[in-house]
Amino acid sequence: MRIANLDGRAVIVRDDGFVDIATASQGRFSPSTLAVIAQLDDVRAWFELEAPGVTTVITSDELECSSQLGPVVAAPSQIFAVGLNYRTHAAEMGLTPPAQPMIFAKFASSLAGPNAAFPIVSPRTDWEAELVLVIGRGGRDIALDDALGAIAGYCVGQDVSDRDLQMAGSPAQFSLGKSHRNFAPVGPWITTRDEVSDPNRLRIECQVNGVTFQDSTTQDMVFTVPEIVSYVSMVCELRPGDLIFTGSPHGVGQGQKPPVFLRSGDHVVTTIAGLGTIRNDAE
Ligand code: ZN
């Protein structure tokens, strides 16, 4: 099942268009994506029984490009991110992969829809293609074996980064450097966990102006998806709708020789196999 945020309302994405969950269920479910994620099992049961017969479908010629798509969760309580979680990316940044997950925050006001434009805030504004986890059941002290079960689904994200602010001092300033306006675009929709057999076997790519800079697989993560979820939950209670950016593979602008950074008018296209594509322009 794929769930998106269309004009602020939770919808199921079908091949023929979008089904408004609140309308089609005659009010049984809330239009809020957060509420739908918290009731995902009930929504799925309803969808399998009733939704195939729903004819009130909002169609779009090119669903992924719809400018009406918002962030997959409109107001998550927390957005975590993992730094340096691919060995080849740590190496291109001149850093050693951390011995335990390096967690920072992307603050909620940086969240944006899958086609949002983001500002060039410094001469070193960079891209980072990332797999994003959407927490479902959540909880505290989640054991490694239970960690996948805490996830509702997956989507594509860009961890847009202001390297000037990120690296301005020592120690580094990750959270603010990655939290400017629209620096956390996600989408195009949530693909529920049952449709992804292994989140650590997904091809992940990023193109800038049609040139492929990142082309890797989530298999190369230092800390796997279950390890990240379990680790964060030992400190922070994970709640339905929370997002976790899981780190970026090699091929970011900072890692090019010489480095390449984004400029106004650039097109950033991020794709994860099976999860879709997000398109974000630098403005
Ligand atoms: Zn990142």
Coordinates of N, CA, C and O in Angstrom, one line a residue, residues 95-245:
L95 N 36.4 11.6 6.7 CA 36.1 11.2 8.1 C 36.0 9.7 8.3 O 35.8 9.0 7.3
T96 N 36.2 9.3 9.5 CA 36.2 7.9 9.8 C 34.7 7.5 10.2 O 34.1 8.3 10.9
P97 N 34.2 6.4 9.7 CA 32.9 6.0 10.1 C 32.8 5.9 11.6 O 33.7 5.3 12.2
P98 N 31.7 6.4 12.2 CA 31.6 6.3 13.6 C 31.4 4.9 14.1 O 30.9 4.0 13.4
A99 N 31.8 4.7 15.4 CA 31.8 3.4 16.0 C 30.3 3.1 16.4 O 30.0 1.9 16.6
Q100 N 29.6 4.1 16.7 CA 28.1 3.9 17.0 C 27.4 5.0 16.2 O 28.0 6.0 15.7
P101 N 26.1 4.7 15.9 CA 25.4 5.6 15.0 C 25.5 7.1 15.5 O 25.4 7.4 16.6
M102 N 25.8 8.0 14.5 CA 26.0 9.4 14.8 C 24.6 10.1 14.4 O 24.3 10.2 13.3
I103 N 23.8 10.4 15.5 CA 22.5 10.9 15.3 C 22.4 12.4 15.4 O 23.0 13.0 16.3
F104 N 21.7 13.0 14.5 CA 21.4 14.5 14.6 C 19.9 14.7 14.3 O 19.2 13.7 13.9
A105 N 19.5 15.9 14.4 CA 18.1 16.2 14.1 C 18.0 17.0 12.8 O 18.9 17.9 12.6
K106 N 17.0 16.8 12.1 CA 16.5 17.8 11.1 C 15.3 18.3 11.7 O 14.3 17.6 11.9
F107 N 15.3 19.6 12.0 CA 14.2 20.2 12.8 C 12.9 20.2 11.9 O 13.0 20.4 10.7
A108 N 11.8 20.1 12.6 CA 10.5 19.9 11.9 C 10.2 21.0 10.8 O 9.5 20.7 9.8
S109 N 10.7 22.2 11.1 CA 10.3 23.3 10.2 C 11.1 23.2 8.8 O 10.8 23.9 7.9
S110 N 12.0 22.2 8.7 CA 12.7 22.0 7.5 C 12.0 21.0 6.6 O 12.3 20.8 5.4
L111 N 10.9 20.4 7.1 CA 10.2 19.3 6.3 C 9.5 19.9 5.1 O 8.9 21.0 5.2
A112 N 9.5 19.2 4.0 CA 8.8 19.7 2.8 C 8.3 18.5 2.0 O 8.7 17.4 2.2
G113 N 7.5 18.9 1.0 CA 6.9 17.9 0.1 C 7.9 17.4 -0.9 O 9.0 17.9 -1.0
P114 N 7.5 16.4 -1.7 CA 8.5 15.7 -2.6 C 8.9 16.6 -3.8 O 9.9 16.2 -4.4
N115 N 8.2 17.6 -4.1 CA 8.6 18.5 -5.2 C 8.9 19.9 -4.8 O 8.9 20.8 -5.6
A116 N 9.2 20.1 -3.5 CA 9.5 21.4 -3.0 C 10.8 22.0 -3.5 O 11.8 21.2 -3.6
A117 N 10.9 23.2 -3.7 CA 12.2 23.9 -4.0 C 12.8 24.3 -2.7 O 12.1 24.7 -1.7
F118 N 14.1 24.3 -2.6 CA 14.8 24.7 -1.4 C 15.8 25.9 -1.8 O 16.3 26.0 -2.9
P119 N 16.1 26.7 -0.8 CA 17.0 27.9 -1.1 C 18.4 27.6 -1.1 O 18.9 26.7 -0.4
I120 N 19.2 28.2 -1.9 CA 20.7 28.2 -1.8 C 21.0 29.2 -0.7 O 20.9 30.4 -0.8
V121 N 21.5 28.6 0.4 CA 21.8 29.5 1.6 C 23.2 29.8 1.8 O 23.6 30.7 2.5
S122 N 24.1 29.1 1.1 CA 25.5 29.4 1.2 C 26.2 28.9 -0.1 O 25.6 28.1 -0.8
P123 N 27.4 29.3 -0.3 CA 28.1 28.8 -1.5 C 28.4 27.3 -1.5 O 28.7 26.7 -2.5
R124 N 28.2 26.6 -0.3 CA 28.4 25.2 -0.2 C 27.1 24.5 0.2 O 27.0 23.9 1.3
T125 N 26.1 24.6 -0.6 CA 24.8 23.9 -0.4 C 24.9 22.6 -1.2 O 25.2 22.6 -2.4
D126 N 24.6 21.5 -0.5 CA 24.9 20.2 -1.1 C 23.7 19.3 -1.0 O 22.7 19.5 -0.3
W127 N 23.8 18.2 -1.8 CA 22.7 17.2 -1.8 C 23.1 15.9 -1.1 O 24.3 15.6 -1.0
E128 N 22.1 15.1 -0.6 CA 22.4 13.8 0.0 C 21.1 13.0 -0.2 O 20.1 13.2 0.5
A129 N 21.2 12.0 -1.1 CA 20.0 11.1 -1.3 C 19.9 10.2 -0.1 O 21.0 9.6 0.4
E130 N 18.7 10.0 0.5 CA 18.6 9.1 1.6 C 17.3 8.3 1.7 O 16.3 8.8 1.2
L131 N 17.4 7.1 2.2 CA 16.2 6.3 2.5 C 15.7 6.9 3.9 O 16.4 7.1 4.8
V132 N 14.4 7.1 3.9 CA 13.7 7.7 5.1 C 12.8 6.6 5.7 O 11.9 6.1 4.9
L133 N 12.9 6.4 6.9 CA 12.0 5.4 7.6 C 10.8 6.2 8.2 O 11.0 7.3 8.8
V134 N 9.6 5.7 8.1 CA 8.4 6.3 8.7 C 8.0 5.3 9.9 O 7.7 4.2 9.6
I135 N 8.1 5.8 11.1 CA 7.8 5.0 12.2 C 6.3 4.7 12.3 O 5.5 5.6 12.1
G136 N 6.0 3.5 12.6 CA 4.6 3.1 12.8 C 4.2 2.9 14.3 O 3.9 3.9 15.0
R137 N 4.4 1.7 14.8 CA 4.1 1.4 16.2 C 5.1 2.1 17.1 O 4.7 2.6 18.1
G138 N 6.3 2.2 16.8 CA 7.3 2.9 17.6 C 7.5 2.2 18.9 O 7.4 1.0 19.1
G139 N 7.9 3.1 19.9 CA 8.1 2.6 21.3 C 9.5 2.9 21.8 O 10.2 3.7 21.2
R140 N 9.7 2.4 23.0 CA 11.1 2.6 23.6 C 11.8 1.3 23.7 O 11.1 0.2 23.7
D141 N 13.1 1.3 23.8 CA 13.9 0.1 24.0 C 13.5 -1.0 23.1 O 13.2 -2.1 23.5
I142 N 13.4 -0.7 21.8 CA 13.0 -1.7 20.8 C 14.2 -2.7 20.5 O 15.2 -2.2 20.1
A143 N 13.9 -3.9 20.7 CA 15.0 -4.9 20.5 C 15.3 -5.0 19.0 O 14.4 -4.7 18.2
L144 N 16.5 -5.4 18.7 CA 16.9 -5.5 17.3 C 15.9 -6.4 16.4 O 15.5 -6.0 15.3
D145 N 15.5 -7.5 17.0 CA 14.6 -8.4 16.3 C 13.2 -7.8 16.1 O 12.4 -8.3 15.2
D146 N 12.8 -6.8 16.9 CA 11.5 -6.2 16.8 C 11.5 -4.9 16.0 O 10.5 -4.3 15.7
A147 N 12.7 -4.5 15.6 CA 12.9 -3.1 15.0 C 12.1 -2.9 13.7 O 11.5 -1.8 13.5
L148 N 12.2 -3.8 12.8 CA 11.5 -3.6 11.5 C 10.0 -3.5 11.8 O 9.3 -2.8 11.1
G149 N 9.5 -4.2 12.8 CA 8.1 -4.2 13.1 C 7.6 -2.8 13.6 O 6.4 -2.5 13.7
A150 N 8.5 -2.0 14.0 CA 8.2 -0.6 14.5 C 8.0 0.4 13.4 O 7.6 1.5 13.6
I151 N 8.4 -0.1 12.2 CA 8.3 0.8 11.0 C 7.0 0.7 10.2 O 6.6 -0.5 10.0
A152 N 6.4 1.8 9.9 CA 5.2 1.7 9.1 C 5.5 1.5 7.6 O 4.9 0.8 6.8
G153 N 6.6 2.2 7.1 CA 7.0 2.2 5.7 C 8.2 3.0 5.5 O 8.9 3.5 6.4
Y154 N 8.4 3.2 4.1 CA 9.6 3.9 3.7 C 9.3 4.9 2.6 O 8.3 4.8 1.9
C155 N 10.2 5.9 2.5 CA 10.1 6.9 1.4 C 11.4 7.4 1.1 O 12.4 7.1 1.7
V156 N 11.5 8.3 0.0 CA 12.7 8.9 -0.4 C 12.9 10.2 0.2 O 11.9 10.9 0.5
G157 N 14.1 10.6 0.6 CA 14.3 11.9 1.2 C 15.6 12.5 0.6 O 16.5 11.8 0.1
Q158 N 15.7 13.8 0.8 CA 16.9 14.6 0.5 C 17.3 15.2 1.8 O 16.6 16.0 2.4
D159 N 18.5 15.0 2.2 CA 19.1 15.6 3.4 C 19.9 16.8 2.9 O 21.2 16.7 2.9
V160 N 19.2 17.9 2.4 CA 19.9 19.0 1.9 C 20.8 19.6 3.0 O 20.4 19.7 4.1
S161 N 22.0 20.0 2.6 CA 23.0 20.3 3.6 C 23.8 21.6 3.3 O 24.2 21.8 2.2
D162 N 23.8 22.5 4.3 CA 24.6 23.7 4.2 C 26.0 23.4 4.8 O 26.1 23.5 6.0
R163 N 27.0 23.1 3.9 CA 28.3 22.6 4.5 C 29.0 23.8 5.2 O 29.7 23.5 6.2
D164 N 28.7 25.0 4.8 CA 29.4 26.1 5.5 C 29.0 26.1 7.0 O 29.8 26.2 7.9
L165 N 27.7 26.0 7.3 CA 27.2 26.1 8.6 C 27.5 24.7 9.3 O 27.9 24.7 10.5
Q166 N 27.3 23.6 8.6 CA 27.6 22.3 9.2 C 29.0 22.2 9.7 O 29.3 21.6 10.8
M167 N 30.0 22.8 9.0 CA 31.4 22.6 9.3 C 32.0 23.9 9.9 O 33.2 24.1 10.0
A168 N 31.1 24.8 10.3 CA 31.6 26.2 10.8 C 32.5 26.1 12.0 O 33.4 26.9 12.1
G169 N 32.3 25.1 12.8 CA 33.1 25.1 14.1 C 33.5 23.6 14.4 O 33.3 22.7 13.6
S170 N 34.1 23.5 15.5 CA 34.5 22.1 15.9 C 34.0 22.0 17.4 O 34.4 22.8 18.2
P171 N 33.2 21.0 17.7 CA 32.6 20.0 16.8 C 31.6 20.6 15.8 O 31.2 21.7 15.9
A172 N 31.3 19.7 14.8 CA 30.5 20.2 13.7 C 29.0 20.5 14.2 O 28.6 20.1 15.2
Q173 N 28.3 21.3 13.3 CA 27.0 21.8 13.7 C 26.0 21.1 12.7 O 25.4 21.8 11.9
F174 N 25.8 19.8 12.8 CA 25.0 19.1 11.9 C 23.6 19.5 11.9 O 23.0 19.8 10.8
S175 N 22.9 19.6 13.0 CA 21.5 19.8 13.1 C 21.0 21.1 12.4 O 20.1 21.1 11.6
L176 N 21.7 22.2 12.7 CA 21.3 23.5 12.1 C 21.7 23.6 10.7 O 20.9 24.1 9.9
G177 N 22.8 23.0 10.3 CA 23.3 23.1 8.9 C 22.4 22.3 8.0 O 22.5 22.4 6.8
K178 N 21.5 21.5 8.5 CA 20.6 20.6 7.7 C 19.2 20.9 7.9 O 18.3 20.1 7.6
S179 N 18.9 22.1 8.5 CA 17.5 22.4 8.9 C 17.0 23.7 8.3 O 16.0 24.3 8.8
H180 N 17.6 24.3 7.3 CA 17.0 25.4 6.6 C 15.7 25.1 6.0 O 15.3 23.9 5.9
R181 N 15.0 26.1 5.6 CA 13.6 25.9 5.0 C 13.7 24.9 3.8 O 14.5 25.1 2.9
N182 N 12.8 24.0 3.9 CA 12.7 23.0 2.8 C 13.9 22.1 2.6 O 14.1 21.5 1.5
F183 N 14.8 22.0 3.6 CA 16.0 21.2 3.5 C 15.7 19.7 3.8 O 16.6 18.9 3.8
A184 N 14.4 19.3 4.1 CA 14.1 17.9 4.3 C 12.9 17.5 3.4 O 11.8 17.1 3.9
P185 N 13.0 17.6 2.1 CA 11.9 17.1 1.3 C 11.8 15.5 1.3 O 12.8 14.9 1.3
V186 N 10.6 15.0 1.4 CA 10.4 13.6 1.5 C 9.2 13.2 0.6 O 8.3 14.0 0.4
G187 N 9.2 11.9 0.2 CA 8.1 11.4 -0.6 C 8.5 10.4 -1.6 O 9.5 9.8 -1.4
P188 N 7.8 10.2 -2.8 CA 6.6 11.0 -3.0 C 5.4 10.5 -2.2 O 4.4 11.2 -2.0
W189 N 5.6 9.3 -1.6 CA 4.6 8.7 -0.7 C 5.3 7.7 0.2 O 6.4 7.3 0.0
I190 N 4.5 7.2 1.2 CA 5.0 6.1 2.0 C 4.7 4.8 1.3 O 3.5 4.5 1.0
T191 N 5.7 3.9 1.1 CA 5.4 2.6 0.7 C 5.5 1.7 1.9 O 6.5 1.7 2.7
T192 N 4.4 1.0 2.2 CA 4.3 0.3 3.5 C 5.3 -0.8 3.6 O 5.7 -1.4 2.6
R193 N 5.7 -1.2 4.8 CA 6.8 -2.1 5.1 C 6.6 -3.5 4.4 O 7.5 -4.1 3.9
D194 N 5.3 -3.9 4.3 CA 5.1 -5.3 3.7 C 5.5 -5.3 2.2 O 5.6 -6.4 1.7
E195 N 5.6 -4.2 1.6 CA 6.0 -4.2 0.2 C 7.5 -4.0 -0.1 O 7.9 -4.0 -1.2
V196 N 8.2 -4.0 1.0 CA 9.7 -3.8 0.9 C 10.3 -5.0 1.6 O 10.3 -5.1 2.8
S197 N 10.8 -6.0 0.8 CA 11.3 -7.2 1.4 C 12.5 -7.0 2.3 O 12.7 -7.6 3.3
D198 N 13.4 -6.1 1.9 CA 14.6 -5.8 2.7 C 15.1 -4.4 2.4 O 15.6 -4.0 1.4
P199 N 14.9 -3.5 3.4 CA 15.3 -2.1 3.3 C 16.8 -1.9 3.1 O 17.2 -0.8 2.7
N200 N 17.5 -2.9 3.4 CA 19.0 -2.8 3.2 C 19.4 -3.5 1.9 O 20.6 -3.9 1.7
R201 N 18.5 -3.5 0.9 CA 18.9 -4.0 -0.4 C 18.1 -3.1 -1.5 O 17.4 -3.7 -2.3
L202 N 18.3 -1.8 -1.4 CA 17.5 -0.9 -2.3 C 18.6 -0.1 -3.0 O 19.5 0.5 -2.4
R203 N 18.4 0.0 -4.4 CA 19.2 0.9 -5.1 C 18.8 2.4 -4.9 O 17.6 2.7 -4.8
I204 N 19.8 3.2 -4.6 CA 19.5 4.6 -4.3 C 20.4 5.5 -5.2 O 21.6 5.3 -5.4
E205 N 19.7 6.5 -5.8 CA 20.4 7.3 -6.8 C 20.1 8.8 -6.7 O 19.0 9.2 -6.2
C206 N 21.0 9.7 -7.1 CA 20.7 11.1 -7.2 C 21.3 11.7 -8.4 O 22.5 11.5 -8.7
Q207 N 20.5 12.4 -9.1 CA 21.0 13.1 -10.3 C 20.9 14.6 -10.1 O 19.9 15.1 -9.5
V208 N 21.9 15.4 -10.5 CA 21.8 16.8 -10.5 C 21.9 17.3 -12.0 O 22.9 17.0 -12.6
N209 N 20.9 18.0 -12.4 CA 20.9 18.5 -13.8 C 21.1 17.3 -14.8 O 21.8 17.5 -15.8
G210 N 20.5 16.2 -14.5 CA 20.6 15.1 -15.4 C 21.9 14.2 -15.3 O 22.0 13.2 -16.0
V211 N 22.8 14.7 -14.5 CA 24.1 13.9 -14.3 C 24.0 13.1 -13.0 O 23.7 13.6 -12.0
T212 N 24.3 11.8 -13.1 CA 24.2 10.9 -12.0 C 25.5 11.1 -11.1 O 26.6 10.9 -11.5
F213 N 25.2 11.5 -9.9 CA 26.3 11.7 -8.9 C 26.3 10.6 -7.9 O 27.4 10.2 -7.4
Q214 N 25.1 10.1 -7.5 CA 25.1 9.1 -6.5 C 24.3 7.9 -7.1 O 23.3 8.0 -7.7
D215 N 24.9 6.7 -7.0 CA 24.3 5.5 -7.5 C 24.9 4.4 -6.7 O 26.0 3.9 -6.8
S216 N 24.1 3.9 -5.7 CA 24.6 3.0 -4.7 C 23.5 2.1 -4.2 O 22.4 2.1 -4.8
T217 N 23.7 1.4 -3.1 CA 22.7 0.5 -2.6 C 22.7 0.7 -1.1 O 23.8 0.9 -0.4
T218 N 21.5 0.6 -0.5 CA 21.4 0.7 1.0 C 22.1 -0.5 1.7 O 22.2 -0.5 2.9
Q219 N 22.6 -1.5 0.9 CA 23.3 -2.6 1.5 C 24.6 -2.1 2.1 O 25.2 -2.7 3.0
D220 N 25.1 -0.9 1.6 CA 26.4 -0.4 2.1 C 26.3 0.4 3.4 O 27.3 1.0 3.8
M221 N 25.1 0.4 4.0 CA 25.0 1.2 5.3 C 26.0 0.6 6.3 O 26.1 -0.6 6.4
V222 N 26.6 1.5 7.2 CA 27.4 1.0 8.3 C 26.5 0.4 9.3 O 26.7 -0.7 9.8
F223 N 25.4 1.1 9.7 CA 24.4 0.6 10.6 C 23.1 0.3 9.8 O 22.6 1.2 9.1
T224 N 22.6 -0.9 10.0 CA 21.4 -1.3 9.2 C 20.2 -0.6 9.7 O 20.2 0.0 10.8
V225 N 19.1 -0.7 8.9 CA 17.8 -0.1 9.4 C 17.4 -0.6 10.7 O 17.1 0.2 11.6
P226 N 17.4 -1.9 11.0 CA 17.0 -2.3 12.4 C 17.9 -1.8 13.5 O 17.5 -1.4 14.5
E227 N 19.2 -1.7 13.2 CA 20.2 -1.2 14.2 C 19.9 0.3 14.5 O 20.0 0.7 15.6
I228 N 19.6 1.0 13.5 CA 19.3 2.5 13.7 C 18.1 2.6 14.6 O 18.1 3.4 15.5
V229 N 17.0 1.9 14.2 CA 15.7 2.1 15.0 C 15.9 1.7 16.4 O 15.5 2.4 17.3
S230 N 16.6 0.5 16.6 CA 16.8 0.0 18.0 C 17.7 1.0 18.8 O 17.3 1.4 19.9
Y231 N 18.7 1.5 18.1 CA 19.6 2.4 18.8 C 18.9 3.7 19.3 O 19.1 4.1 20.4
V232 N 18.2 4.4 18.3 CA 17.5 5.6 18.7 C 16.5 5.4 19.8 O 16.4 6.2 20.7
S233 N 15.8 4.2 19.7 CA 14.7 4.0 20.7 C 15.3 3.7 22.1 O 14.5 3.8 23.1
M234 N 16.6 3.5 22.2 CA 17.1 3.3 23.6 C 17.2 4.6 24.3 O 17.3 4.7 25.6
V235 N 17.1 5.7 23.6 CA 17.1 7.1 24.2 C 15.8 7.8 24.1 O 15.2 8.3 25.0
C236 N 15.3 7.8 22.8 CA 14.0 8.6 22.5 C 12.9 7.6 22.3 O 13.0 6.7 21.5
E237 N 11.7 7.9 22.8 CA 10.5 7.1 22.4 C 10.2 7.5 21.0 O 10.0 8.6 20.6
L238 N 10.1 6.5 20.2 CA 9.7 6.7 18.8 C 8.1 6.6 18.7 O 7.5 5.8 19.3
R239 N 7.6 7.6 18.0 CA 6.1 7.8 18.0 C 5.7 7.6 16.5 O 6.4 7.9 15.6
P240 N 4.4 7.2 16.4 CA 3.9 7.1 15.0 C 4.1 8.3 14.2 O 3.8 9.4 14.6
G241 N 4.6 8.1 13.0 CA 4.9 9.3 12.1 C 6.2 9.9 12.2 O 6.6 10.7 11.4
D242 N 7.0 9.5 13.2 CA 8.4 10.0 13.3 C 9.2 9.6 12.1 O 8.9 8.5 11.5
L243 N 10.1 10.4 11.6 CA 10.9 10.1 10.5 C 12.4 9.9 10.9 O 12.9 10.6 11.7
I244 N 13.0 9.0 10.2 CA 14.5 8.8 10.4 C 15.2 8.8 9.0 O 14.9 7.9 8.2
F245 N 16.0 9.8 8.8 CA 16.9 9.8 7.6 C 18.1 8.9 7.9 O 18.7 9.1 8.9

